[in-house]
CSV table of C-alpha atoms and ligand atoms in Angstrom, one decimal:
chain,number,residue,atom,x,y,z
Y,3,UNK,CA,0.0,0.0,0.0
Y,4,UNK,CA,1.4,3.5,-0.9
Y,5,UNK,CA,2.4,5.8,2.1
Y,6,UNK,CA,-0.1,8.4,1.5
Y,7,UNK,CA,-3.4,5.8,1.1
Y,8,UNK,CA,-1.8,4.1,4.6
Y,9,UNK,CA,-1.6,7.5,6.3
Y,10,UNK,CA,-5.3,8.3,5.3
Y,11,UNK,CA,-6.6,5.0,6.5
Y,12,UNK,CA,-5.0,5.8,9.6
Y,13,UNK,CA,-6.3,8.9,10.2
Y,14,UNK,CA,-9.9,7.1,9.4
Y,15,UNK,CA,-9.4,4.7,11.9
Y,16,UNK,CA,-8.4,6.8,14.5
Y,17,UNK,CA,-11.6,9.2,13.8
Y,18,UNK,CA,-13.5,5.7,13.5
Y,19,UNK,CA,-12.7,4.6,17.4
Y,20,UNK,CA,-11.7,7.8,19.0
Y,21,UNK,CA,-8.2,6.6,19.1
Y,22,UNK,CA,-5.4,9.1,19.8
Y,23,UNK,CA,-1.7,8.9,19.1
Y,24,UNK,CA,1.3,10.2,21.1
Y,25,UNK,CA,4.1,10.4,19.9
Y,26,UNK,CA,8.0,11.0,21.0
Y,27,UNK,CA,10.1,12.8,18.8
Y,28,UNK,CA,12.5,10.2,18.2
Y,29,UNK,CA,10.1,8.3,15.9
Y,30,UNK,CA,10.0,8.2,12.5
Y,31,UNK,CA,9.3,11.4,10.4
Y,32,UNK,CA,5.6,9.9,8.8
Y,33,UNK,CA,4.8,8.3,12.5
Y,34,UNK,CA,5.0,11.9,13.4
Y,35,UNK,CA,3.1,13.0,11.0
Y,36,UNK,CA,-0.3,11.2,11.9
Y,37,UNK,CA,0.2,11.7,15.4
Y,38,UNK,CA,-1.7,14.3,17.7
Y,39,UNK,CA,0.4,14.9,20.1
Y,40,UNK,CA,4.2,15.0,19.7
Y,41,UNK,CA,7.0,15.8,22.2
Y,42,UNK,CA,9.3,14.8,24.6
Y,43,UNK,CA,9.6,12.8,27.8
Y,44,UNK,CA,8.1,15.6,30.2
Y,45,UNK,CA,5.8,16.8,27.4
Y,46,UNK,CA,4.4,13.8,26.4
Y,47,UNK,CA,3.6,12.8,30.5
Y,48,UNK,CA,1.8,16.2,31.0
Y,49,UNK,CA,-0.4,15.1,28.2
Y,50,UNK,CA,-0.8,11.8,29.4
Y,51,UNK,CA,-2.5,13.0,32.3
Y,52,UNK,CA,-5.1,15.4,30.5
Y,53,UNK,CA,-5.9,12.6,28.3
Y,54,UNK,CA,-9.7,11.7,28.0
Y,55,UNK,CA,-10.0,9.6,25.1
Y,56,UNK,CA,-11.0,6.3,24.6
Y,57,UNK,CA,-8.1,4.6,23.8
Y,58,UNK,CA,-4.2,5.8,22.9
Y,59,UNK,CA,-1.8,4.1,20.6
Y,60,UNK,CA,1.6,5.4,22.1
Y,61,UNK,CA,4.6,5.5,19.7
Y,62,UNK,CA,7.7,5.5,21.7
Y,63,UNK,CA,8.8,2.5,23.9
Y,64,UNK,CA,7.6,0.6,26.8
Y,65,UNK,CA,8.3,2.4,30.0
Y,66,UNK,CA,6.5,5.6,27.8
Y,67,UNK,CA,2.9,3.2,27.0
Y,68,UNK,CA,3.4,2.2,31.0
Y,69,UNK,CA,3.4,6.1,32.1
Y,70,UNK,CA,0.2,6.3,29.9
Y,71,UNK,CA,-1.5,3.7,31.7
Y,72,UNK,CA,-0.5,5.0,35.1
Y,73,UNK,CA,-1.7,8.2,34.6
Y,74,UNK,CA,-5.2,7.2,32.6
Y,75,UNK,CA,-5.7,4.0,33.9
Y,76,UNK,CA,-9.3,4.0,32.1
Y,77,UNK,CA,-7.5,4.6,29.0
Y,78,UNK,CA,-7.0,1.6,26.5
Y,79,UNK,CA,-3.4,2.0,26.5
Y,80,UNK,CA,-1.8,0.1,23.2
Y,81,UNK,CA,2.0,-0.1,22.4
Y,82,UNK,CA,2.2,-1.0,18.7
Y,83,UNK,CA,5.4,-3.3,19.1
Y,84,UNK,CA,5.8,-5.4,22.2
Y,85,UNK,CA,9.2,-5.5,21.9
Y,86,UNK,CA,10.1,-1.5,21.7
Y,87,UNK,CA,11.6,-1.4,25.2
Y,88,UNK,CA,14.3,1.0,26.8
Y,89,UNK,CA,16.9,-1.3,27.3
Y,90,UNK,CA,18.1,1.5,30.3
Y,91,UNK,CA,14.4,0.9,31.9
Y,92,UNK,CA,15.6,-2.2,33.6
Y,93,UNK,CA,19.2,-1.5,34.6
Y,94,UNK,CA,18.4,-1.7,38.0
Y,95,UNK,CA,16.1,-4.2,40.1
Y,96,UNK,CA,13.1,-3.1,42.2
Y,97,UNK,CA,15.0,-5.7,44.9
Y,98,UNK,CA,17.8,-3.5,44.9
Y,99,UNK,CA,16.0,-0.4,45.2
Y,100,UNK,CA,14.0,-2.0,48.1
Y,101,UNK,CA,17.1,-3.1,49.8
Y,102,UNK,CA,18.8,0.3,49.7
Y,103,UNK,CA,15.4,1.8,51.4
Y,104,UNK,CA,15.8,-0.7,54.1
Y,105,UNK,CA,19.4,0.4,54.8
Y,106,UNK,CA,18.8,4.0,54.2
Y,107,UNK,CA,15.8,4.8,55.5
Y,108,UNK,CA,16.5,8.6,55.1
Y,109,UNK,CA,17.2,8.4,51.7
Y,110,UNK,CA,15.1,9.3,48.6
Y,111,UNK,CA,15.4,8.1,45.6
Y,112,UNK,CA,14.7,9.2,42.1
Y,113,UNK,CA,13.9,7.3,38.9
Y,114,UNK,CA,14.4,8.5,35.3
Y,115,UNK,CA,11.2,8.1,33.4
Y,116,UNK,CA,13.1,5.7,31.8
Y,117,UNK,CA,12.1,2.5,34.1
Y,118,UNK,CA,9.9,0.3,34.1
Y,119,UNK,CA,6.6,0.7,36.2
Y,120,UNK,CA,7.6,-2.0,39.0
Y,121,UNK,CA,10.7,0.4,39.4
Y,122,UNK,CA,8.5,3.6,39.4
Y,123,UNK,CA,6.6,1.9,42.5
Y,124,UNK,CA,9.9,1.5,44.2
Y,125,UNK,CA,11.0,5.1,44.2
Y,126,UNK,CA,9.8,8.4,45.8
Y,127,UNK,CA,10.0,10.6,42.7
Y,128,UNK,CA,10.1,10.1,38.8
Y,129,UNK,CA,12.2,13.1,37.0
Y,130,UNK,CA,12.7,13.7,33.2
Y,131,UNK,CA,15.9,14.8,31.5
Y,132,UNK,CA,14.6,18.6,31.4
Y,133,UNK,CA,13.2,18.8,34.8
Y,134,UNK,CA,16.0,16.2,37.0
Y,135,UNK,CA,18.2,19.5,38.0
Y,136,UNK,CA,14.4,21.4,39.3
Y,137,UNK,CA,13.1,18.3,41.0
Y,138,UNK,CA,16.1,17.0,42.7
Y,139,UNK,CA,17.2,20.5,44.2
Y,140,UNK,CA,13.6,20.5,45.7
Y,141,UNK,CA,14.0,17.6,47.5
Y,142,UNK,CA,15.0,17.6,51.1
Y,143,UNK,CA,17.1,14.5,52.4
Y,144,UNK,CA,20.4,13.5,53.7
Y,145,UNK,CA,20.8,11.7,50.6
Y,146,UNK,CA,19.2,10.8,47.1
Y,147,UNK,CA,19.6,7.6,45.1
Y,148,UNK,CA,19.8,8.7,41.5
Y,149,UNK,CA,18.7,5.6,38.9
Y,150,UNK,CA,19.4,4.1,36.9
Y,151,UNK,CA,21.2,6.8,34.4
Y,152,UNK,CA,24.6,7.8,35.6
Y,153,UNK,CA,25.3,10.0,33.0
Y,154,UNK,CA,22.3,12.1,34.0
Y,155,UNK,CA,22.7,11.5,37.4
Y,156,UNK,CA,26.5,13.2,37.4
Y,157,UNK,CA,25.5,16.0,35.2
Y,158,UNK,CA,22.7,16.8,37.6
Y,159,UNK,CA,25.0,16.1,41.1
Y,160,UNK,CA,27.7,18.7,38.8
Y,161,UNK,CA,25.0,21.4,39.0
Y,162,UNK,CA,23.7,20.1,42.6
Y,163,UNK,CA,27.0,20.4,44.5
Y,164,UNK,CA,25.2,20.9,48.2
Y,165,UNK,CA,23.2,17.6,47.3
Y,166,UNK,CA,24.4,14.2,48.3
Y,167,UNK,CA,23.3,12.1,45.1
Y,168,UNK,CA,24.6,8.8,45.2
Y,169,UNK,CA,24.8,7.4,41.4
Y,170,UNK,CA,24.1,4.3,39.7
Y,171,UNK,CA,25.8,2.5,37.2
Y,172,UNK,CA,23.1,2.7,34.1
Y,173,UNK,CA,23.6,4.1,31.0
Y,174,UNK,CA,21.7,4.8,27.6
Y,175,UNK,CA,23.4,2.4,24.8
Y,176,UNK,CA,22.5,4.7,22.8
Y,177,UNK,CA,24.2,8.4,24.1
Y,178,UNK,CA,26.6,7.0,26.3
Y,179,UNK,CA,28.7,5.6,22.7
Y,180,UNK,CA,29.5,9.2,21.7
Y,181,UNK,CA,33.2,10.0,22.8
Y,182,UNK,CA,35.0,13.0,23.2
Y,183,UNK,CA,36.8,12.2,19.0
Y,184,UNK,CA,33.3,12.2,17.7
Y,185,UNK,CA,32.2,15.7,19.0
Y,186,UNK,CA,35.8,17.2,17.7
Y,187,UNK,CA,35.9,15.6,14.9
Y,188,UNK,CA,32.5,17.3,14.0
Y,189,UNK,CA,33.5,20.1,15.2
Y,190,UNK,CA,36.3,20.3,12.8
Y,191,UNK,CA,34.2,19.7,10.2
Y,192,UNK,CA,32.0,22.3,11.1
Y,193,UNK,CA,34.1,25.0,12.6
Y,194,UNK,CA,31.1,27.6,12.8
Y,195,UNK,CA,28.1,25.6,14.6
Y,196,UNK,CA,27.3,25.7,18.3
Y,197,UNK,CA,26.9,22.2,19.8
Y,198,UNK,CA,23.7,21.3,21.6
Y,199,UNK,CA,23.7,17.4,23.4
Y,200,UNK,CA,21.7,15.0,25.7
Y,201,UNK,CA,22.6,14.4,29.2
Y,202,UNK,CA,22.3,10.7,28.6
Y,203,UNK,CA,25.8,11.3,26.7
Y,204,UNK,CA,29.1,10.9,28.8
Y,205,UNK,CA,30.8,13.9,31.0
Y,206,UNK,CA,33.5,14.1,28.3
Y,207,UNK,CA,30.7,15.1,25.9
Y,208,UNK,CA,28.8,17.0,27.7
Y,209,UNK,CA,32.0,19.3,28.3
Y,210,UNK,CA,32.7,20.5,25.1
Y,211,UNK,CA,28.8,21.7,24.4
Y,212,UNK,CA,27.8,24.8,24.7
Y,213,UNK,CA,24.2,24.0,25.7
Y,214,UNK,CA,22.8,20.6,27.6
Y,215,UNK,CA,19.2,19.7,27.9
Y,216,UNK,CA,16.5,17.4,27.1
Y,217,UNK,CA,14.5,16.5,23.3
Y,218,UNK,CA,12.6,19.5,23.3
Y,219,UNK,CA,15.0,22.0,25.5
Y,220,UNK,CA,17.5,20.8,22.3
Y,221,UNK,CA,14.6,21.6,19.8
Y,222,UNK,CA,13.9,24.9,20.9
Y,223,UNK,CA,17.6,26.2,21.6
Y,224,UNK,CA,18.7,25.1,17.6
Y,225,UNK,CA,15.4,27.0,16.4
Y,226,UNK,CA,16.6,30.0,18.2
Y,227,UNK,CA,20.2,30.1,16.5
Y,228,UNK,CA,20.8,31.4,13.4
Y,229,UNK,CA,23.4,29.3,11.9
Y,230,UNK,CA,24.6,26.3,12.4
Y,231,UNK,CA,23.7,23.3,15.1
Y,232,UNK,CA,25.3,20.2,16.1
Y,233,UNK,CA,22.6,18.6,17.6
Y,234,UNK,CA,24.1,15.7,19.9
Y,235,UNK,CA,21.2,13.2,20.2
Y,236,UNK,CA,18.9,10.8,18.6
Y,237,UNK,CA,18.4,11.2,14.7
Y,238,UNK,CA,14.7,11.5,15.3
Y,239,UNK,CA,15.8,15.3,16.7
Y,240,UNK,CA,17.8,16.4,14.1
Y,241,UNK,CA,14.5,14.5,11.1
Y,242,UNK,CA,12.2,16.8,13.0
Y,243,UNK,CA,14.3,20.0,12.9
Y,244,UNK,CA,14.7,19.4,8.7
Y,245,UNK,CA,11.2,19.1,8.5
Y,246,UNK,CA,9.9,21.7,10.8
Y,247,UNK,CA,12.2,24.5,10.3
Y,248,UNK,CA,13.3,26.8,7.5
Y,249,UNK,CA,17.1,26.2,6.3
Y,250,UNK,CA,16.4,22.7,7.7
Y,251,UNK,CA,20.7,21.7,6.4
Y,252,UNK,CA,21.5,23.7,9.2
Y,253,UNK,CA,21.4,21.4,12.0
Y,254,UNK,CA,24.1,19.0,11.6
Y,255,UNK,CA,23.9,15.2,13.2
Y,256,UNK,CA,26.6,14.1,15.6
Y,257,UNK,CA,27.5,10.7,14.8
Y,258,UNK,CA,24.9,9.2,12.8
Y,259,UNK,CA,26.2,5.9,13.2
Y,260,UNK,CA,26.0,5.9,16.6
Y,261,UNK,CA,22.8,7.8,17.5
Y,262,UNK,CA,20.4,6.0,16.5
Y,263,UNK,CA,17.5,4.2,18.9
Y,264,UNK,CA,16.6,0.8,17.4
Y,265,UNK,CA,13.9,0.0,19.7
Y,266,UNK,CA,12.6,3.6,19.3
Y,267,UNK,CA,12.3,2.4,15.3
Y,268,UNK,CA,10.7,-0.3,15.8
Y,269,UNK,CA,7.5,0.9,14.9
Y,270,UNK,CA,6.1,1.5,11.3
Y,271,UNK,CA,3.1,2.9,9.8
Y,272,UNK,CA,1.2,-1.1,9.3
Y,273,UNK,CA,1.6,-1.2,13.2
Y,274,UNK,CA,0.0,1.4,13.8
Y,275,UNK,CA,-2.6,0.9,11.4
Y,276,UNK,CA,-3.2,-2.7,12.8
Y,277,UNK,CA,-2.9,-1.0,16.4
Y,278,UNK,CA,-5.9,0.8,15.8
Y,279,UNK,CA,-7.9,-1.7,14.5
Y,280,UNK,CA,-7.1,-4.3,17.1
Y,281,UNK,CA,-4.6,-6.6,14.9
Y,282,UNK,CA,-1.3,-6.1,16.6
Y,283,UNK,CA,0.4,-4.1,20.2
Y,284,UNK,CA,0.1,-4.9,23.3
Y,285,UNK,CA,-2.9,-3.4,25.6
Y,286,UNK,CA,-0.6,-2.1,28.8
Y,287,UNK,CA,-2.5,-4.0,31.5
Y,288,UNK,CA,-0.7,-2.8,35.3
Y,289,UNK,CA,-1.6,-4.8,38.4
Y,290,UNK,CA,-4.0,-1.9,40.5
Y,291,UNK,CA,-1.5,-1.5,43.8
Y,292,UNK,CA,1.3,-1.3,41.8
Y,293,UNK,CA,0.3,1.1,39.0
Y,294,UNK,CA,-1.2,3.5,42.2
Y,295,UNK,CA,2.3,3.1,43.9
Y,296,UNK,CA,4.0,4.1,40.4
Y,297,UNK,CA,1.3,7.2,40.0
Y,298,UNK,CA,2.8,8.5,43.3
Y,299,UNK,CA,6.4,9.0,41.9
Y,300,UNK,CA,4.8,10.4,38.6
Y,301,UNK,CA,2.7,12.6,40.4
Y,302,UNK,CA,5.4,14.0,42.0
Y,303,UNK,CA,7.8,14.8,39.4
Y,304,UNK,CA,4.3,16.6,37.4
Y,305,UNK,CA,3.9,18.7,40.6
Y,306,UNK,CA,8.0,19.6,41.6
Y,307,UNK,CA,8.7,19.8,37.9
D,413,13P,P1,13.7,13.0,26.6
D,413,13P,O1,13.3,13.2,28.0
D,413,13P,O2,14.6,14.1,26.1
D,413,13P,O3,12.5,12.9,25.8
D,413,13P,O4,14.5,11.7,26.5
D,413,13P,C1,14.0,10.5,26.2
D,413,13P,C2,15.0,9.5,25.9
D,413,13P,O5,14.7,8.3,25.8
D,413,13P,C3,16.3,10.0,25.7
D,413,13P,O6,17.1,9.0,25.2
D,414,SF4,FE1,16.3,4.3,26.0
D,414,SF4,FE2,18.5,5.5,25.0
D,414,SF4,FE3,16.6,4.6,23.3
D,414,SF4,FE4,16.2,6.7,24.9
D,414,SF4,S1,17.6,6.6,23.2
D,414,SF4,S2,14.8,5.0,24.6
D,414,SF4,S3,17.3,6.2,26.7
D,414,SF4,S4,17.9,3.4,24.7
């Protein structure tokens, strides 16, 4: 089937049985297209929480569908491709968590969106990549677990000095392959751009940049330059800013090679199709006490952040 007839079957089904579509930015360009709502981590769990349809096909990966369900538990919640997952999400075992509680009771801990639900239910507070520097300042304790991301976790104890953030020893395979060669390399190549990167990418990274911040943060600070942008992050950024902006060439991609999410790919135009009509995803299905436990954390981070 061509493209265009798919797309317009799409948007017939969706109008058909009140299905919505989220969307993160890192998927592909014609995914974004039929989507409603589009965005980032933070973004896209704001909306969550507004959302009164009937059912919502999210395009993204797991932990993403799961924060869907916790927050409109009445909502038919479908993830197109079982197997999209953030391999990050489950770096760290709720056991673990658990056992550090017990032997620091004081302690808070915080969870990166990215984890999984049974994680979420384990922790005091979620936090997003643009709002983990607001939330954690806010919180009062002798000292915070940070999970599972390390590479956010140090950039955010960097900025947090007075805070005593104990790190784990997760990573994104995706950001944390970019090395300090890539970004000068790049550079070289492109001696007039400013470089804009993901805190998911390593210290070494992050150093030479001369602006960190989340999907949409990184959106909005290469709109507002005028010339060129190396954009340090999942391809899906840099596909959206070609699109969406005038002089699209502008915004240059740091490492292609390396920064690109295959489980955020994982979903085409057919699955979504087949999504809506009830031929393929999974329907997010959360045992009750642990999806309220996980809604707490969420909750939080909506309300600090
Ligand atoms: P954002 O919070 O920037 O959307 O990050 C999501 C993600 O998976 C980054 O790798
Ligand atoms: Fe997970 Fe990294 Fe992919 Fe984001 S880019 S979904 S953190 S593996």
């Amino acid at each position: 089937m061509e493209i265009s007839e798919l797309k317009r079957k799409i948007i017939e089904a969706k109008e058909k049985t009140g299905t919505v579509i989220l969307a993160h930015t890192y998927q592909e360009p014609d995914i974004i297209d039929i989507a409603d709502i589009t965005g980032d981590s933070f973004f896209l769990s704001k909306k969550a929480a507004e959302i009164k349809a009937k059912r919502v096909v999210m395009c993204g990966v797991r932990f993403m569908a799961e924060s869907v369900k916790i927050l409109s538990p009445e909502t038919e919640t479908i993830l197109p491709v079982p197997s999209a997952t953030c391999p990050m999400a489950e770096q760290i075992l709720p056991e673990r968590v658990r056992k550090f509680k017990e032997e620091n009771p004081e302690a808070q801990v915080v969870a990166y969106i990215n984890t999984t639900a049974a994680l979420k239910a384990e922790c005091d507070v979620c936090v997003t990549s643009s709002s983990a520097i607001k939330i954690v300042d806010k919180i009062d304790a002798p000292s915070i677990l940070f999970i599972p991301d390390q590479h956010l976790g140090s950039f955010v104890k960097e900025k947090l000095p007075h805070k005593n953030i104990i790190l784990w020893d997760g990573y994104c395979p995706v950001h944390a392959k970019l090395t300090k060669e890539d970004v000068l390399e790049c550079k070289k190549a492109h001696p007039d751009a400013v470089f804009a990167v993901h805190p998911e990418s390593p210290a070494e990274v992050v150093a030479l940049a001369d602006m960190v911040g989340a999907t949409s943060e990184i959106i909005n600070y290469a709109k507002a330059q005028k010339g060129k942008v190396i954009i340090g992050t999942e391809r899906g950024v840099v596909d959206y800013l070609a699109i969406n902006e005038e002089n699209g060439d502008r915004f240059i991609q740091l490492a292609p090679e390396k920064l690109c999410c295959e489980d955020m790919k994982k979903i085409s135009l057919e699955d979504v199709y087949k999504s809506i009509i009830g031929e393929a995803g999974e329907k997010i299905e959360l045992p009750e006490a642990l999806r309220k436990k996980a809604l707490v954390s969420i909750n939080r981070m909506l309300e600090l952040g």
